Amino acid sequence: MSDYDYDSYDSYDDDGFMYGSDYDAVEHMTRDPVGFQMHGYGGFGYDTSHVRPDEVPPELTRSAKEGDVASARMIVEKAAAVSDEKKNAVVNHARRWTEVDYRMSGFTKEYEWFDLTALATAASKGHHDIVQYLLEQGADPTLKGCPWEDDHLNALMAAEKLLQKSKNTAGSKSVGDDGLMLRCSQRCVDLLQAAKPFWKDATYSSSQYSNKREKFTNTPTDLEGLLRAVGAVPAMDEVPPRAITSKRGAAKTKAGKKIAANYDSKENIINGTTSGNATGGQHQRLCSRCNAYKPTGSYTKNQRAKGAAAKCKDCVNGLNAAQQQPKKKAQKKARNSKDFELALKIDDDIESIRENAKYRVLEMRENVAAVSRMRQCVQEHTKASASLLDVVEQLASATDRAQCAMKEMVRLAREIEDDALEEGVLPEF
């Protein structure tokens, strides 16, 4: 049965189920047939037998939702004992579920989605300790999920959504249950922001269900840097209640100033800094390139905005001559080598062009000679044809003359025969 409150509303509207409430279409159709029809649920007799049943949420996701760190750790360690691929599949797996759109035409339209991963689920509930553990275990924060219709979130988006909701609920409070949720959600955002520079969006990060998530090939660009950045985020017991919502320097206590200095003044995001004792308590920051803690003044404004991925001025400008000189020599040598190889390649190309040109010239000369020979043959054949035509004409003329002579002889023979008959020289028959 649905937990929808029928007495509070005139019709059975699906807007009350956008945030995870159970929806029973048969109950809706039975209790409110008119509203069922008017709101486009297809009326009576729709067929959903072809819709695949939703997958059961995985154990790690349930543990992340409940905030059970021990259970989550046991599940991950059990998978890691099998293989790294098994561990990646467990920490990044999300269940498949089907959204059914009931049309007024009597038919249905189905959409298959991925639900939130265990990391995004923990972030959406403010379980910062599980978020940190899963990030350290290689959970991909770029994978998106669709927990309900028209809402597609990755881990950071889910944490920021909870943080905004906590701010609206807590207001100016920083203590109590609302204040605790505010601090937990803020630390989730800090952890995910610290891990963000070390991840590229996976090609299969879409929340739309597909078979591309059978293998999880997306990995951090720098695992050690990721672990350092996540580890630099202050723990909950190190953050005073007011420091989480205060800008830099707004905290009143000494501990509050120490922790608040670790947050960006604009977005309250952890940036990989720490307080140093070697400089008399001067604020320091870890350089992601040389892995050394240096005063904040050793970083440019743009580098400080990069958070845990910040590099000091020495690393950015390359002022260390001992390291830059061999690099310059190697670059010059490589450049000279490339120029020499390019010159050889050009010489080879020129030689090849010359050989090809010679071959083409010889081929053209042979073609010209062949054309000349063909022209001579045509001329000879033309002359022979003309001579043959003259002979034929002469033969025709001789044939005409012979025919005329033959006719004349026949005529004379007949005259002689007639004269002989008249004189009686030839006997008559």
Short mmCIF file of C-alpha atoms in Angstrom, two decimals:
data_model
loop_
_atom_site.label_atom_id
_atom_site.label_comp_id
_atom_site.label_asym_id
_atom_site.label_seq_id
_atom_site.Cartn_x
_atom_site.Cartn_y
_atom_site.Cartn_z
CA MET A 1 0.00 0.00 0.00
CA SER A 2 1.18 3.54 -0.70
CA ASP A 3 1.95 6.00 2.10
CA TYR A 4 0.21 8.76 0.14
CA ASP A 5 -2.20 10.87 2.14
CA TYR A 6 -5.50 10.80 0.23
CA ASP A 7 -7.33 12.93 2.75
CA SER A 8 -4.98 15.88 2.28
CA TYR A 9 -5.53 16.22 -1.46
CA ASP A 10 -8.54 16.22 -3.78
CA SER A 11 -6.85 14.01 -6.38
CA TYR A 12 -4.12 11.43 -6.49
CA ASP A 13 -1.26 13.46 -7.96
CA ASP A 14 2.17 11.95 -8.65
CA ASP A 15 3.93 15.14 -7.48
CA GLY A 16 3.93 13.74 -3.95
CA PHE A 17 6.22 10.91 -5.07
CA MET A 18 9.14 12.87 -6.44
CA TYR A 19 11.29 12.29 -3.37
CA GLY A 20 11.22 8.54 -3.06
CA SER A 21 7.72 7.80 -1.75
CA ASP A 22 6.17 4.55 -2.87
CA TYR A 23 3.78 4.79 -5.78
CA ASP A 24 1.18 2.07 -6.36
CA ALA A 25 -0.43 2.52 -9.79
CA VAL A 26 -3.11 -0.10 -9.13
CA GLU A 27 -4.08 1.61 -5.87
CA HIS A 28 -4.13 4.96 -7.64
CA MET A 29 -6.38 3.59 -10.40
CA THR A 30 -8.70 1.97 -7.84
CA ARG A 31 -9.07 4.88 -5.43
CA ASP A 32 -9.05 7.74 -7.89
CA PRO A 33 -9.96 6.53 -11.41
CA VAL A 34 -10.90 10.00 -12.63
CA GLY A 35 -7.65 11.57 -11.46
CA PHE A 36 -5.77 8.56 -12.78
CA GLN A 37 -7.20 9.24 -16.23
CA MET A 38 -6.89 13.03 -16.08
CA HIS A 39 -3.24 13.01 -15.03
CA GLY A 40 -2.25 10.88 -18.00
CA TYR A 41 -1.76 7.49 -16.40
CA GLY A 42 -3.30 5.61 -19.33
CA GLY A 43 -6.64 4.58 -17.85
CA PHE A 44 -7.63 1.02 -17.13
CA GLY A 45 -6.13 -2.02 -18.80
CA TYR A 46 -2.55 -0.79 -19.43
CA ASP A 47 0.02 -3.56 -19.85
CA THR A 48 3.35 -3.41 -18.00
CA SER A 49 4.20 -7.10 -18.23
CA HIS A 50 7.13 -6.30 -20.52
CA VAL A 51 8.80 -4.03 -17.93
CA ARG A 52 11.76 -5.64 -16.20
CA PRO A 53 11.61 -5.63 -12.40
CA ASP A 54 13.91 -3.19 -10.65
CA GLU A 55 17.19 -4.49 -9.26
CA VAL A 56 17.64 -4.78 -5.51
CA PRO A 57 19.95 -2.11 -4.02
CA PRO A 58 23.44 -3.56 -3.44
CA GLU A 59 24.67 -4.18 0.08
CA LEU A 60 27.29 -1.42 -0.07
CA THR A 61 24.66 1.14 -1.10
CA ARG A 62 22.41 0.10 1.78
CA SER A 63 25.32 0.40 4.21
CA ALA A 64 26.19 3.83 2.80
CA LYS A 65 22.59 4.95 3.15
CA GLU A 66 22.48 3.83 6.78
CA GLY A 67 25.93 5.24 7.58
CA ASP A 68 27.32 1.86 8.65
CA VAL A 69 31.07 2.32 8.19
CA ALA A 70 32.03 -1.09 9.59
CA SER A 71 29.69 -2.91 7.24
CA ALA A 72 30.88 -0.88 4.26
CA ARG A 73 34.50 -1.58 5.12
CA MET A 74 33.82 -5.31 5.45
CA ILE A 75 32.06 -5.44 2.06
CA VAL A 76 34.87 -3.61 0.28
CA GLU A 77 37.63 -5.67 1.93
CA LYS A 78 35.82 -8.87 1.01
CA ALA A 79 35.68 -7.79 -2.64
CA ALA A 80 39.31 -6.60 -2.60
CA ALA A 81 40.40 -10.06 -1.42
CA VAL A 82 39.08 -11.47 -4.69
CA SER A 83 40.60 -8.95 -7.14
CA ASP A 84 40.94 -5.25 -7.83
CA GLU A 85 38.35 -5.53 -10.62
CA LYS A 86 35.88 -7.03 -8.16
CA LYS A 87 36.52 -4.20 -5.71
CA ASN A 88 35.98 -1.56 -8.42
CA ALA A 89 32.75 -3.27 -9.45
CA VAL A 90 31.49 -3.31 -5.86
CA VAL A 91 32.34 0.30 -4.93
CA ASN A 92 30.97 1.70 -8.22
CA HIS A 93 27.92 -0.49 -8.78
CA ALA A 94 24.47 1.11 -8.99
CA ARG A 95 21.16 -0.69 -9.33
CA ARG A 96 18.98 -0.48 -12.42
CA TRP A 97 15.41 0.75 -12.12
CA THR A 98 12.67 1.54 -14.63
CA GLU A 99 10.62 4.72 -14.81
CA VAL A 100 7.20 4.00 -16.36
CA ASP A 101 5.31 6.88 -17.95
CA TYR A 102 1.60 6.07 -18.24
CA ARG A 103 0.13 7.77 -21.32
CA MET A 104 -3.48 8.77 -21.86
CA SER A 105 -3.46 6.73 -25.06
CA GLY A 106 -3.42 3.56 -22.95
CA PHE A 107 0.24 2.78 -23.65
CA THR A 108 3.33 3.18 -21.50
CA LYS A 109 6.77 4.66 -22.10
CA GLU A 110 9.68 3.21 -20.15
CA TYR A 111 13.03 4.72 -19.19
CA GLU A 112 15.79 2.68 -17.53
CA TRP A 113 18.15 4.53 -15.17
CA PHE A 114 21.08 3.87 -12.86
CA ASP A 115 20.39 4.66 -9.23
CA LEU A 116 22.96 6.51 -7.11
CA THR A 117 26.25 4.77 -6.39
CA ALA A 118 27.27 4.04 -2.82
CA LEU A 119 29.48 7.15 -2.83
CA ALA A 120 26.69 9.43 -4.07
CA THR A 121 24.24 7.81 -1.65
CA ALA A 122 26.51 8.48 1.31
CA ALA A 123 27.03 12.07 0.10
CA SER A 124 23.28 12.59 -0.22
CA LYS A 125 22.84 11.49 3.41
CA GLY A 126 25.79 13.43 4.84
CA HIS A 127 27.80 10.34 5.86
CA HIS A 128 31.18 12.02 5.40
CA ASP A 129 33.19 9.18 6.93
CA ILE A 130 31.89 6.71 4.34
CA VAL A 131 32.48 9.28 1.59
CA GLN A 132 36.12 9.60 2.65
CA TYR A 133 36.58 5.83 2.91
CA LEU A 134 35.07 5.15 -0.54
CA LEU A 135 37.16 7.92 -2.14
CA GLU A 136 40.28 6.34 -0.66
CA GLN A 137 39.17 2.98 -2.09
CA GLY A 138 38.89 4.37 -5.63
CA ALA A 139 35.17 5.07 -5.88
CA ASP A 140 34.46 7.12 -9.02
CA PRO A 141 32.77 10.44 -8.08
CA THR A 142 31.90 11.26 -11.71
CA LEU A 143 29.27 8.52 -12.08
CA LYS A 144 25.76 9.96 -12.21
CA GLY A 145 22.57 8.37 -10.99
CA CYS A 146 18.87 9.10 -11.19
CA PRO A 147 17.29 8.43 -7.77
CA TRP A 148 13.93 9.71 -9.04
CA GLU A 149 12.56 11.20 -12.22
CA ASP A 150 14.22 14.29 -13.71
CA ASP A 151 17.01 14.38 -11.13
CA HIS A 152 20.48 13.28 -12.30
CA LEU A 153 23.25 13.59 -9.72
CA ASN A 154 26.84 12.58 -9.19
CA ALA A 155 28.37 12.45 -5.71
CA LEU A 156 29.37 16.13 -5.56
CA MET A 157 26.00 17.31 -6.89
CA ALA A 158 24.20 15.17 -4.29
CA ALA A 159 26.39 16.58 -1.49
CA GLU A 160 25.88 20.18 -2.65
CA LYS A 161 22.13 19.62 -2.83
CA LEU A 162 22.11 18.34 0.75
CA LEU A 163 24.31 21.23 1.84
CA GLN A 164 21.94 23.79 0.36
CA LYS A 165 18.99 22.06 1.99
CA SER A 166 20.86 22.00 5.32
CA LYS A 167 21.66 25.70 5.05
CA ASN A 168 18.02 26.51 4.38
CA THR A 169 16.98 24.39 7.37
CA ALA A 170 19.69 25.41 9.84
CA GLY A 171 19.76 29.09 8.95
CA SER A 172 22.21 30.79 11.30
CA LYS A 173 22.34 27.79 13.63
CA SER A 174 25.55 25.82 13.80
CA VAL A 175 24.66 23.51 16.69
CA GLY A 176 21.99 20.88 17.23
CA ASP A 177 20.78 18.32 14.69
CA ASP A 178 20.42 20.88 11.90
CA GLY A 179 23.85 22.30 12.57
CA LEU A 180 25.37 18.82 12.69
CA MET A 181 23.86 17.94 9.31
CA LEU A 182 25.18 21.23 7.94
CA ARG A 183 28.69 20.39 9.09
CA CYS A 184 28.47 16.80 7.80
CA SER A 185 27.22 17.89 4.39
CA GLN A 186 29.89 20.60 4.22
CA ARG A 187 32.63 18.04 4.90
CA CYS A 188 31.18 15.78 2.18
CA VAL A 189 31.44 18.69 -0.25
CA ASP A 190 34.99 19.42 0.94
CA LEU A 191 36.07 15.80 0.39
CA LEU A 192 34.55 15.59 -3.07
CA GLN A 193 35.95 18.99 -4.08
CA ALA A 194 39.39 17.86 -2.95
CA ALA A 195 39.09 14.68 -5.05
CA LYS A 196 37.63 16.39 -8.13
CA PRO A 197 40.96 17.53 -9.73
CA PHE A 198 42.21 13.93 -9.78
CA TRP A 199 39.31 12.49 -11.79
CA LYS A 200 38.25 12.83 -15.42
CA ASP A 201 34.64 12.23 -16.40
CA ALA A 202 34.09 8.59 -17.29
CA THR A 203 32.74 7.79 -20.75
CA TYR A 204 30.01 5.79 -19.02
CA SER A 205 29.13 8.39 -16.39
CA SER A 206 25.62 9.00 -17.75
CA SER A 207 22.72 8.04 -15.50
CA GLN A 208 20.91 6.37 -18.41
CA TYR A 209 21.21 2.61 -18.10
CA SER A 210 23.58 0.89 -20.53
CA ASN A 211 25.97 -2.05 -20.66
CA LYS A 212 28.99 0.27 -20.67
CA ARG A 213 29.24 -0.01 -16.88
CA GLU A 214 30.05 -3.69 -16.96
CA LYS A 215 33.72 -2.76 -16.54
CA PHE A 216 34.89 0.29 -14.60
CA THR A 217 38.03 1.53 -16.36
CA ASN A 218 38.07 5.12 -15.09
CA THR A 219 40.84 5.62 -12.50
CA PRO A 220 42.36 8.64 -10.70
CA THR A 221 45.02 10.55 -12.62
CA ASP A 222 47.20 10.64 -9.49
CA LEU A 223 46.23 8.23 -6.73
CA GLU A 224 48.87 9.43 -4.24
CA GLY A 225 47.85 13.05 -4.78
CA LEU A 226 44.22 12.07 -4.32
CA LEU A 227 44.97 10.37 -1.00
CA ARG A 228 46.95 13.39 0.20
CA ALA A 229 44.22 15.83 -0.81
CA VAL A 230 41.46 13.80 0.84
CA GLY A 231 43.56 13.26 3.95
CA ALA A 232 44.16 17.01 4.24
CA VAL A 233 40.46 17.71 4.78
CA PRO A 234 39.94 18.36 8.51
CA ALA A 235 38.02 15.78 10.47
CA MET A 236 34.71 16.67 12.09
CA ASP A 237 36.16 16.94 15.58
CA GLU A 238 38.75 19.43 14.27
CA VAL A 239 36.14 21.79 12.86
CA PRO A 240 34.42 24.05 15.43
CA PRO A 241 30.70 24.63 14.88
CA ARG A 242 31.12 28.21 13.67
CA ALA A 243 34.13 27.59 11.42
CA ILE A 244 32.16 25.60 8.90
CA THR A 245 29.88 28.52 8.04
CA SER A 246 32.32 31.38 8.61
CA LYS A 247 34.55 33.06 6.09
CA ARG A 248 38.28 33.23 6.68
CA GLY A 249 39.02 35.08 9.90
CA ALA A 250 35.40 35.16 11.06
CA ALA A 251 35.90 32.52 13.74
CA LYS A 252 36.34 33.93 17.21
CA THR A 253 38.35 31.14 18.81
CA LYS A 254 42.01 30.32 18.09
CA ALA A 255 41.08 26.81 16.97
CA GLY A 256 38.33 28.23 14.81
CA LYS A 257 40.80 30.55 13.07
CA LYS A 258 43.15 27.64 12.45
CA ILE A 259 40.47 25.51 10.83
CA ALA A 260 38.65 28.32 9.04
CA ALA A 261 41.92 29.25 7.34
CA ASN A 262 41.77 25.89 5.57
CA TYR A 263 38.61 26.93 3.74
CA ASP A 264 38.39 29.09 0.67
CA SER A 265 37.00 32.53 1.51
CA LYS A 266 34.43 32.39 -1.30
CA GLU A 267 33.18 28.83 -1.44
CA ASN A 268 34.31 27.33 1.90
CA ILE A 269 36.20 24.61 0.01
CA ILE A 270 39.26 22.85 1.43
CA ASN A 271 42.41 23.74 -0.49
CA GLY A 272 45.07 21.44 0.89
CA THR A 273 46.62 23.84 3.42
CA THR A 274 47.90 23.33 6.94
CA SER A 275 49.45 25.37 9.71
CA GLY A 276 53.23 25.21 9.97
CA ASN A 277 55.46 25.28 13.01
CA ALA A 278 58.74 25.81 11.18
CA THR A 279 57.72 29.32 10.16
CA GLY A 280 56.49 30.37 13.56
CA GLY A 281 52.88 29.37 12.95
CA GLN A 282 52.76 30.96 9.48
CA HIS A 283 50.05 29.47 7.26
CA GLN A 284 51.44 26.89 4.80
CA ARG A 285 50.21 24.94 1.80
CA LEU A 286 51.29 21.63 0.23
CA CYS A 287 52.68 21.93 -3.30
CA SER A 288 51.25 19.17 -5.49
CA ARG A 289 54.43 19.09 -7.62
CA CYS A 290 57.38 19.19 -5.24
CA ASN A 291 55.36 17.76 -2.29
CA ALA A 292 56.72 20.40 0.10
CA TYR A 293 54.83 22.67 2.48
CA LYS A 294 55.45 26.30 1.63
CA PRO A 295 53.97 29.61 2.89
CA THR A 296 50.81 30.85 1.21
CA GLY A 297 52.78 33.75 -0.26
CA SER A 298 54.72 31.24 -2.37
CA TYR A 299 51.59 30.58 -4.44
CA THR A 300 49.89 32.78 -6.99
CA LYS A 301 46.20 33.62 -6.71
CA ASN A 302 45.33 31.33 -9.61
CA GLN A 303 47.25 28.44 -8.06
CA ARG A 304 45.57 28.95 -4.67
CA ALA A 305 42.19 28.68 -6.40
CA LYS A 306 43.11 25.17 -7.59
CA GLY A 307 42.99 23.85 -4.02
CA ALA A 308 44.90 20.61 -3.49
CA ALA A 309 46.30 20.73 -7.03
CA ALA A 310 48.09 24.05 -6.37
CA LYS A 311 51.78 24.44 -7.36
CA CYS A 312 54.24 26.88 -5.82
CA LYS A 313 55.84 29.73 -7.76
CA ASP A 314 59.17 27.90 -8.02
CA CYS A 315 57.52 24.93 -9.69
CA VAL A 316 55.37 27.08 -11.96
CA ASN A 317 58.12 29.47 -13.11
CA GLY A 318 60.86 26.86 -13.19
CA LEU A 319 63.40 28.92 -11.20
CA ASN A 320 65.47 25.92 -10.13
CA ALA A 321 68.40 26.13 -12.55
CA ALA A 322 69.85 22.80 -11.51
CA GLN A 323 66.69 21.08 -12.65
CA GLN A 324 65.90 23.33 -15.61
CA GLN A 325 69.38 23.30 -17.25
CA PRO A 326 69.46 19.54 -18.01
CA LYS A 327 65.88 19.82 -19.18
CA LYS A 328 66.78 22.68 -21.55
CA LYS A 329 69.77 20.76 -22.88
CA ALA A 330 67.62 17.70 -23.43
CA GLN A 331 65.02 19.82 -25.18
CA LYS A 332 67.69 21.46 -27.39
CA LYS A 333 69.20 18.09 -28.22
CA ALA A 334 65.80 16.70 -29.01
CA ARG A 335 65.02 19.77 -31.10
CA ASN A 336 68.33 19.42 -33.03
CA SER A 337 67.66 15.73 -33.47
CA LYS A 338 64.20 16.50 -34.77
CA ASP A 339 65.64 19.14 -37.16
CA PHE A 340 68.24 16.66 -38.45
CA GLU A 341 65.61 13.99 -38.94
CA LEU A 342 63.40 16.54 -40.70
CA ALA A 343 66.28 17.55 -43.00
CA LEU A 344 66.97 13.91 -43.89
CA LYS A 345 63.32 13.38 -44.57
CA ILE A 346 63.23 16.48 -46.83
CA ASP A 347 66.32 15.25 -48.75
CA ASP A 348 64.72 11.87 -49.22
CA ASP A 349 61.51 13.52 -50.41
CA ILE A 350 63.44 15.71 -52.90
CA GLU A 351 65.37 12.71 -54.25
CA SER A 352 62.15 10.78 -54.58
CA ILE A 353 60.58 13.71 -56.47
CA ARG A 354 63.57 13.89 -58.82
CA GLU A 355 63.47 10.18 -59.60
CA ASN A 356 59.74 10.38 -60.15
CA ALA A 357 60.23 13.38 -62.49
CA LYS A 358 62.87 11.50 -64.54
CA TYR A 359 60.59 8.53 -64.86
CA ARG A 360 57.72 10.76 -65.93
CA VAL A 361 59.91 12.52 -68.59
CA LEU A 362 61.04 9.19 -70.06
CA GLU A 363 57.49 7.95 -70.07
CA MET A 364 56.33 11.12 -71.85
CA ARG A 365 59.10 10.77 -74.48
CA GLU A 366 58.11 7.18 -75.16
CA ASN A 367 54.51 8.27 -75.51
CA VAL A 368 55.49 11.03 -78.00
CA ALA A 369 57.52 8.54 -80.07
CA ALA A 370 54.63 6.10 -80.06
CA VAL A 371 52.28 8.83 -81.22
CA SER A 372 54.70 9.77 -84.05
CA ARG A 373 54.89 6.16 -85.20
CA MET A 374 51.15 5.86 -85.16
CA ARG A 375 50.82 9.06 -87.20
CA GLN A 376 53.31 7.71 -89.81
CA CYS A 377 51.42 4.43 -90.05
CA VAL A 378 48.18 6.29 -90.54
CA GLN A 379 49.72 8.36 -93.33
CA GLU A 380 51.08 5.24 -95.06
CA HIS A 381 47.73 3.51 -94.79
CA THR A 382 46.07 6.62 -96.20
CA LYS A 383 48.40 6.62 -99.24
CA ALA A 384 47.85 2.87 -99.80
CA SER A 385 44.12 3.36 -99.56
CA ALA A 386 44.29 6.14 -102.18
CA SER A 387 46.30 3.92 -104.59
CA LEU A 388 43.92 1.05 -104.10
CA LEU A 389 41.00 3.37 -104.84
CA ASP A 390 42.63 4.40 -108.18
CA VAL A 391 43.12 0.74 -109.15
CA VAL A 392 39.51 -0.03 -108.33
CA GLU A 393 38.35 2.91 -110.43
CA GLN A 394 40.51 1.77 -113.40
CA LEU A 395 39.24 -1.79 -113.04
CA ALA A 396 35.66 -0.55 -113.06
CA SER A 397 36.35 1.51 -116.20
CA ALA A 398 37.93 -1.52 -117.95
CA THR A 399 34.95 -3.64 -116.95
CA ASP A 400 32.59 -1.10 -118.51
CA ARG A 401 34.58 -1.05 -121.72
CA ALA A 402 34.64 -4.87 -121.84
CA GLN A 403 30.88 -4.97 -121.42
CA CYS A 404 30.42 -2.50 -124.27
CA ALA A 405 32.74 -4.54 -126.53
CA MET A 406 30.85 -7.70 -125.63
CA LYS A 407 27.55 -6.10 -126.57
CA GLU A 408 28.98 -4.92 -129.89
CA MET A 409 30.24 -8.42 -130.70
CA VAL A 410 26.82 -9.93 -129.92
CA ARG A 411 25.19 -7.39 -132.22
CA LEU A 412 27.60 -8.12 -135.08
CA ALA A 413 27.13 -11.86 -134.62
CA ARG A 414 23.38 -11.51 -134.90
CA GLU A 415 23.72 -9.39 -138.09
CA ILE A 416 26.03 -11.96 -139.67
CA GLU A 417 23.61 -14.70 -138.72
CA ASP A 418 20.69 -12.85 -140.27
CA ASP A 419 22.64 -12.19 -143.50
CA ALA A 420 23.62 -15.82 -143.74
CA LEU A 421 20.05 -16.99 -143.39
CA GLU A 422 18.88 -14.65 -146.07
CA GLU A 423 21.53 -15.90 -148.51
CA GLY A 424 20.88 -19.49 -147.62
CA VAL A 425 24.31 -20.17 -146.42
CA LEU A 426 23.17 -21.65 -143.11
CA PRO A 427 20.59 -24.39 -142.95
CA GLU A 428 17.36 -23.65 -141.24
CA PHE A 429 16.16 -25.93 -138.53
#
